[in-house]
Amino acid sequence: MTSRVGKPDTPADVELRECLDAGRTFVMVAGAGSGKTTSLVKALDHIGKSRGAKLRRSGQKIACITYTDIAKDEIWRDVGNDPLFHVSTIHSFLWSLVAPFQNDVREWTLRRIEARIVELEETAASFGPRTQARTREKNREDILRYQAYLDPVARVRRFTYGTGSDYPEGILGHDDILRMGAALIGERSLLRSLFARKYPVVFVDESQDTNPEVVDALIAVHRQEGERFCLGFFGDPMQKIYTSGYGAIPCEPGWTQITKPENFRCPTSVLEVLNRIRADGDGLVQIPGREAVTGTARIFVLPADGFRSARLRSVRRWLSEANGDPLWLDDGSDGDVRVLVIVHRMAALRLGFGNLYAAMNDRAPSSLKDGFLDGTSWAVRPFLDYLLPLADAVDTDDGFGVVSLLKTNCPRMAREAVAGTTPAALLTELRTQVRILADMLSETGDASVGDVVRFVHETRLRNLDERFLPYLAGSGNGANAEGNDEVAAMAAYFNCPAKQLRGYRTYIEDESPFATHQGIKGAEFERVLVVLDDGEGRHNQFSYEKLFGIVPPSRTDEQNAAEGKETVFDRTRRLFYVCCSRAVRDLAIVLFSADVALAEWKVRERGFFPEDCVHVLEGDPNE
């Protein structure tokens, strides 16, 4: 176990141990900077010490499921790689449960395909006279493609789990695993019993962002198995940033809700801002968890004009002088400055992926746009996870890295595929193909994203997500794509220079001072500069001007609020809370607005920041 286990207990940690000793299911609400992961790891350690020997004798394990591979690896290291603990992502965990039931998997997959055909047929029936020919053609091709899947899927001998779906080959992707795992657990009482018998204790990390169907499936296990199955949810509803997440987990009869209000990260000035933001949400009041540090928290209201980059630089100069801190001007790691933007055209242009940004932001539906902002979109994951790392390994003559990536991702390297081939000839062919791939993705390459995707598909260097398939015939024509946002966005995406993916990766993987609002949950930085710019964002899911009252709510906003549905205010407040809570020392907010005087008045009226911490910087930003 790591040093987290040795950290002093908070009242929440003591209460959590009492729940575990009593076998009670619990929901821990832990605000930003509270040390949620520390509480989780301490809880795992307690179970290991108090019940580990008995669990091992029974062949049982403690499961801890989390949202990302990064979080999984962090927790796995914290528990010392002890096999008593099964730490995995949600997708991997669900697959480990359902994989032995291959007939059930086959039946579910066939039902899924048939349901998709019905959905597409209903969409076709709703087309009107203004529906574009390209949209109609794509719909028809999708229906034929899914219909052609039915016979091959019925004959699949064994299904496997991959990044993207390839139904005829028996490969199920991330989205399928979530749907199928939750459905089979919900439908099969025997599976629920086997689940609880193997994993009598299950912790769910980042529960607010966990898929609702998965949460409901876990609760179904608890309802059936009772005290034989202990569930523990760790999360913070105020940090729910994915629209698909569950949000607040309601406590059922007999459950315990534990609140962890300490904040060990932020200075008192920032903590006061966080509590004012949170007061409009669930009202949790956070308290300092460390020796009091004052720090700074300011907001700047600036004109939304053509000098945004220069104005940001002027704010950083102002902060450097006011704080006597030259590191505010440092873009390197020493400065530990993070500029948080909801979407940032300036950063895209500076880092060389302007076309890519425009393709996946300006015309894209939220299903593509949201995932592009944090690097989770199915359209970009193959490049971030595999193709760019593979090209890097080729460029650095890392033969071991190349082979390792191919073994993990290339279907031609699978054991059943290699059988009956000449391994030496296969490796020679693959060596040539990955060299071509590296050239296509190089800084000097002239290939488009579509060229690379088609090459990968034709050479089977990877099984692509089945959502790519309708776009493989050609790069698409923007004019013909009008009338369907996804078709238009994918056409533009496929036409982008493939080399721009490198600048995009730099952005996503935190190798520049810029980061997206959605991409930094869990991280912390000494100096945080949050850019609020609705005009540049063009994103209807969030509106900071609505949050501050600068822009009135729409009729839809008012209707959603009246019906108790989630509103743009709820989403924006949570995202703002996440951004502000990253600051370890200094926080600065920059709000760009077309009406500076109105914005300043509304910011002061909103009261998130003290009066003397609201600043207006107009005039020439270069002076």
mmCIF file with all atom_site columns, N, CA, C and O in Angstrom, residues 1 16 28 37 79 134 245 266 292 301 307 309 323 336 400-401 403 411 419 436 459 470 473 513 516 548:
data_model
loop_
_atom_site.group_PDB
_atom_site.id
_atom_site.type_symbol
_atom_site.label_atom_id
_atom_site.label_alt_id
_atom_site.label_comp_id
_atom_site.label_asym_id
_atom_site.label_entity_id
_atom_site.label_seq_id
_atom_site.pdbx_PDB_ins_code
_atom_site.Cartn_x
_atom_site.Cartn_y
_atom_site.Cartn_z
_atom_site.occupancy
_atom_site.B_iso_or_equiv
_atom_site.pdbx_formal_charge
_atom_site.auth_seq_id
_atom_site.auth_comp_id
_atom_site.auth_asym_id
_atom_site.auth_atom_id
_atom_site.pdbx_PDB_model_num
ATOM 1   N N  . MET A 1 1   ? 0.833   -1.197  0.000   1.00 0.00 ? 1   MET A N  1
ATOM 2   C CA . MET A 1 1   ? 0.000   0.000   0.000   1.00 0.00 ? 1   MET A CA 1
ATOM 3   C C  . MET A 1 1   ? 0.876   1.260   0.000   1.00 0.00 ? 1   MET A C  1
ATOM 4   O O  . MET A 1 1   ? 2.002   1.243   0.507   1.00 0.00 ? 1   MET A O  1
ATOM 5   N N  . LEU A 1 16  ? -16.799 5.461   7.341   1.00 0.00 ? 16  LEU A N  1
ATOM 6   C CA . LEU A 1 16  ? -16.729 4.490   6.254   1.00 0.00 ? 16  LEU A CA 1
ATOM 7   C C  . LEU A 1 16  ? -16.314 3.113   6.776   1.00 0.00 ? 16  LEU A C  1
ATOM 8   O O  . LEU A 1 16  ? -16.892 2.092   6.387   1.00 0.00 ? 16  LEU A O  1
ATOM 9   N N  . MET A 1 28  ? -20.593 7.820   -0.611  1.00 0.00 ? 28  MET A N  1
ATOM 10  C CA . MET A 1 28  ? -19.736 8.891   -0.114  1.00 0.00 ? 28  MET A CA 1
ATOM 11  C C  . MET A 1 28  ? -19.758 10.052  -1.096  1.00 0.00 ? 28  MET A C  1
ATOM 12  O O  . MET A 1 28  ? -19.421 9.888   -2.266  1.00 0.00 ? 28  MET A O  1
ATOM 13  N N  . THR A 1 37  ? -9.959  9.646   -3.400  1.00 0.00 ? 37  THR A N  1
ATOM 14  C CA . THR A 1 37  ? -9.198  8.431   -3.701  1.00 0.00 ? 37  THR A CA 1
ATOM 15  C C  . THR A 1 37  ? -8.482  7.918   -2.461  1.00 0.00 ? 37  THR A C  1
ATOM 16  O O  . THR A 1 37  ? -8.345  6.711   -2.263  1.00 0.00 ? 37  THR A O  1
ATOM 17  N N  . VAL A 1 79  ? -2.883  -0.024  -4.074  1.00 0.00 ? 79  VAL A N  1
ATOM 18  C CA . VAL A 1 79  ? -3.159  -1.240  -3.294  1.00 0.00 ? 79  VAL A CA 1
ATOM 19  C C  . VAL A 1 79  ? -2.030  -2.257  -3.429  1.00 0.00 ? 79  VAL A C  1
ATOM 20  O O  . VAL A 1 79  ? -2.169  -3.411  -3.015  1.00 0.00 ? 79  VAL A O  1
ATOM 21  N N  . ARG A 1 134 ? -27.669 12.567  -49.688 1.00 0.00 ? 134 ARG A N  1
ATOM 22  C CA . ARG A 1 134 ? -26.549 11.890  -49.011 1.00 0.00 ? 134 ARG A CA 1
ATOM 23  C C  . ARG A 1 134 ? -27.013 11.281  -47.685 1.00 0.00 ? 134 ARG A C  1
ATOM 24  O O  . ARG A 1 134 ? -26.598 10.184  -47.322 1.00 0.00 ? 134 ARG A O  1
ATOM 25  N N  . GLY A 1 245 ? -23.703 10.562  -17.425 1.00 0.00 ? 245 GLY A N  1
ATOM 26  C CA . GLY A 1 245 ? -23.451 10.080  -16.069 1.00 0.00 ? 245 GLY A CA 1
ATOM 27  C C  . GLY A 1 245 ? -24.712 10.031  -15.215 1.00 0.00 ? 245 GLY A C  1
ATOM 28  O O  . GLY A 1 245 ? -25.720 10.692  -15.498 1.00 0.00 ? 245 GLY A O  1
ATOM 29  N N  . CYS A 1 266 ? -7.237  23.494  -2.149  1.00 0.00 ? 266 CYS A N  1
ATOM 30  C CA . CYS A 1 266 ? -7.397  24.902  -2.514  1.00 0.00 ? 266 CYS A CA 1
ATOM 31  C C  . CYS A 1 266 ? -7.113  25.853  -1.347  1.00 0.00 ? 266 CYS A C  1
ATOM 32  O O  . CYS A 1 266 ? -7.409  25.543  -0.188  1.00 0.00 ? 266 CYS A O  1
ATOM 33  N N  . ALA A 1 292 ? -4.168  26.754  6.816   1.00 0.00 ? 292 ALA A N  1
ATOM 34  C CA . ALA A 1 292 ? -4.754  27.820  6.015   1.00 0.00 ? 292 ALA A CA 1
ATOM 35  C C  . ALA A 1 292 ? -3.726  28.520  5.138   1.00 0.00 ? 292 ALA A C  1
ATOM 36  O O  . ALA A 1 292 ? -2.683  28.976  5.597   1.00 0.00 ? 292 ALA A O  1
ATOM 37  N N  . VAL A 1 301 ? -13.123 40.862  -16.430 1.00 0.00 ? 301 VAL A N  1
ATOM 38  C CA . VAL A 1 301 ? -14.122 40.992  -17.493 1.00 0.00 ? 301 VAL A CA 1
ATOM 39  C C  . VAL A 1 301 ? -13.466 41.747  -18.643 1.00 0.00 ? 301 VAL A C  1
ATOM 40  O O  . VAL A 1 301 ? -13.017 42.892  -18.480 1.00 0.00 ? 301 VAL A O  1
ATOM 41  N N  . PHE A 1 307 ? -8.916  40.512  -30.165 1.00 0.00 ? 307 PHE A N  1
ATOM 42  C CA . PHE A 1 307 ? -7.604  40.547  -29.502 1.00 0.00 ? 307 PHE A CA 1
ATOM 43  C C  . PHE A 1 307 ? -7.569  39.642  -28.270 1.00 0.00 ? 307 PHE A C  1
ATOM 44  O O  . PHE A 1 307 ? -6.908  39.937  -27.278 1.00 0.00 ? 307 PHE A O  1
ATOM 45  N N  . SER A 1 309 ? -6.219  36.668  -27.607 1.00 0.00 ? 309 SER A N  1
ATOM 46  C CA . SER A 1 309 ? -4.917  36.124  -27.207 1.00 0.00 ? 309 SER A CA 1
ATOM 47  C C  . SER A 1 309 ? -4.075  37.193  -26.530 1.00 0.00 ? 309 SER A C  1
ATOM 48  O O  . SER A 1 309 ? -3.430  36.945  -25.496 1.00 0.00 ? 309 SER A O  1
ATOM 49  N N  . ASN A 1 323 ? 0.996   39.781  -8.103  1.00 0.00 ? 323 ASN A N  1
ATOM 50  C CA . ASN A 1 323 ? 1.377   38.727  -7.149  1.00 0.00 ? 323 ASN A CA 1
ATOM 51  C C  . ASN A 1 323 ? 2.873   38.670  -6.904  1.00 0.00 ? 323 ASN A C  1
ATOM 52  O O  . ASN A 1 323 ? 3.332   37.874  -6.067  1.00 0.00 ? 323 ASN A O  1
ATOM 53  N N  . ASP A 1 336 ? 3.840   25.796  -13.942 1.00 0.00 ? 336 ASP A N  1
ATOM 54  C CA . ASP A 1 336 ? 2.641   25.082  -13.525 1.00 0.00 ? 336 ASP A CA 1
ATOM 55  C C  . ASP A 1 336 ? 1.406   25.973  -13.687 1.00 0.00 ? 336 ASP A C  1
ATOM 56  O O  . ASP A 1 336 ? 0.558   26.076  -12.816 1.00 0.00 ? 336 ASP A O  1
ATOM 57  N N  . PHE A 1 400 ? 10.448  -3.172  -30.155 1.00 0.00 ? 400 PHE A N  1
ATOM 58  C CA . PHE A 1 400 ? 9.657   -3.822  -29.117 1.00 0.00 ? 400 PHE A CA 1
ATOM 59  C C  . PHE A 1 400 ? 8.311   -3.116  -28.962 1.00 0.00 ? 400 PHE A C  1
ATOM 60  O O  . PHE A 1 400 ? 7.259   -3.758  -28.832 1.00 0.00 ? 400 PHE A O  1
ATOM 61  N N  . GLY A 1 401 ? 8.330   -1.773  -28.973 1.00 0.00 ? 401 GLY A N  1
ATOM 62  C CA . GLY A 1 401 ? 7.090   -1.015  -28.845 1.00 0.00 ? 401 GLY A CA 1
ATOM 63  C C  . GLY A 1 401 ? 6.145   -1.279  -29.996 1.00 0.00 ? 401 GLY A C  1
ATOM 64  O O  . GLY A 1 401 ? 4.929   -1.392  -29.810 1.00 0.00 ? 401 GLY A O  1
ATOM 65  N N  . VAL A 1 403 ? 5.931   -4.023  -31.908 1.00 0.00 ? 403 VAL A N  1
ATOM 66  C CA . VAL A 1 403 ? 5.359   -5.366  -31.784 1.00 0.00 ? 403 VAL A CA 1
ATOM 67  C C  . VAL A 1 403 ? 4.339   -5.417  -30.651 1.00 0.00 ? 403 VAL A C  1
ATOM 68  O O  . VAL A 1 403 ? 3.268   -6.029  -30.781 1.00 0.00 ? 403 VAL A O  1
ATOM 69  N N  . PRO A 1 411 ? -5.718  -7.114  -35.333 1.00 0.00 ? 411 PRO A N  1
ATOM 70  C CA . PRO A 1 411 ? -6.404  -8.420  -35.373 1.00 0.00 ? 411 PRO A CA 1
ATOM 71  C C  . PRO A 1 411 ? -5.598  -9.473  -36.117 1.00 0.00 ? 411 PRO A C  1
ATOM 72  O O  . PRO A 1 411 ? -5.788  -10.672 -35.877 1.00 0.00 ? 411 PRO A O  1
ATOM 73  N N  . ALA A 1 419 ? -2.431  -18.453 -36.647 1.00 0.00 ? 419 ALA A N  1
ATOM 74  C CA . ALA A 1 419 ? -2.407  -19.892 -36.930 1.00 0.00 ? 419 ALA A CA 1
ATOM 75  C C  . ALA A 1 419 ? -2.614  -20.139 -38.427 1.00 0.00 ? 419 ALA A C  1
ATOM 76  O O  . ALA A 1 419 ? -3.523  -19.593 -39.047 1.00 0.00 ? 419 ALA A O  1
ATOM 77  N N  . ILE A 1 436 ? 4.577   2.822   -43.697 1.00 0.00 ? 436 ILE A N  1
ATOM 78  C CA . ILE A 1 436 ? 3.710   3.678   -44.511 1.00 0.00 ? 436 ILE A CA 1
ATOM 79  C C  . ILE A 1 436 ? 2.812   4.516   -43.598 1.00 0.00 ? 436 ILE A C  1
ATOM 80  O O  . ILE A 1 436 ? 2.620   5.724   -43.816 1.00 0.00 ? 436 ILE A O  1
ATOM 81  N N  . THR A 1 459 ? -5.788  -2.577  -44.483 1.00 0.00 ? 459 THR A N  1
ATOM 82  C CA . THR A 1 459 ? -4.672  -3.428  -44.050 1.00 0.00 ? 459 THR A CA 1
ATOM 83  C C  . THR A 1 459 ? -4.990  -4.198  -42.779 1.00 0.00 ? 459 THR A C  1
ATOM 84  O O  . THR A 1 459 ? -4.192  -5.020  -42.339 1.00 0.00 ? 459 THR A O  1
ATOM 85  N N  . PRO A 1 470 ? -19.569 3.672   -42.574 1.00 0.00 ? 470 PRO A N  1
ATOM 86  C CA . PRO A 1 470 ? -20.291 4.377   -43.644 1.00 0.00 ? 470 PRO A CA 1
ATOM 87  C C  . PRO A 1 470 ? -19.460 5.443   -44.353 1.00 0.00 ? 470 PRO A C  1
ATOM 88  O O  . PRO A 1 470 ? -19.823 5.878   -45.449 1.00 0.00 ? 470 PRO A O  1
ATOM 89  N N  . ALA A 1 473 ? -16.024 4.834   -47.940 1.00 0.00 ? 473 ALA A N  1
ATOM 90  C CA . ALA A 1 473 ? -16.056 4.809   -49.404 1.00 0.00 ? 473 ALA A CA 1
ATOM 91  C C  . ALA A 1 473 ? -15.391 6.023   -50.013 1.00 0.00 ? 473 ALA A C  1
ATOM 92  O O  . ALA A 1 473 ? -14.822 5.967   -51.097 1.00 0.00 ? 473 ALA A O  1
ATOM 93  N N  . PRO A 1 513 ? 0.217   24.607  -22.335 1.00 0.00 ? 513 PRO A N  1
ATOM 94  C CA . PRO A 1 513 ? -0.427  25.253  -21.173 1.00 0.00 ? 513 PRO A CA 1
ATOM 95  C C  . PRO A 1 513 ? -1.938  25.238  -21.248 1.00 0.00 ? 513 PRO A C  1
ATOM 96  O O  . PRO A 1 513 ? -2.610  25.584  -20.283 1.00 0.00 ? 513 PRO A O  1
ATOM 97  N N  . THR A 1 516 ? -8.821  21.656  -21.808 1.00 0.00 ? 516 THR A N  1
ATOM 98  C CA . THR A 1 516 ? -10.256 21.901  -21.838 1.00 0.00 ? 516 THR A CA 1
ATOM 99  C C  . THR A 1 516 ? -10.832 21.845  -20.428 1.00 0.00 ? 516 THR A C  1
ATOM 100 O O  . THR A 1 516 ? -10.296 21.179  -19.543 1.00 0.00 ? 516 THR A O  1
ATOM 101 N N  . PHE A 1 548 ? -24.074 33.679  -15.218 1.00 0.00 ? 548 PHE A N  1
ATOM 102 C CA . PHE A 1 548 ? -23.895 34.955  -14.527 1.00 0.00 ? 548 PHE A CA 1
ATOM 103 C C  . PHE A 1 548 ? -25.082 35.901  -14.714 1.00 0.00 ? 548 PHE A C  1
ATOM 104 O O  . PHE A 1 548 ? -25.104 36.982  -14.131 1.00 0.00 ? 548 PHE A O  1
#
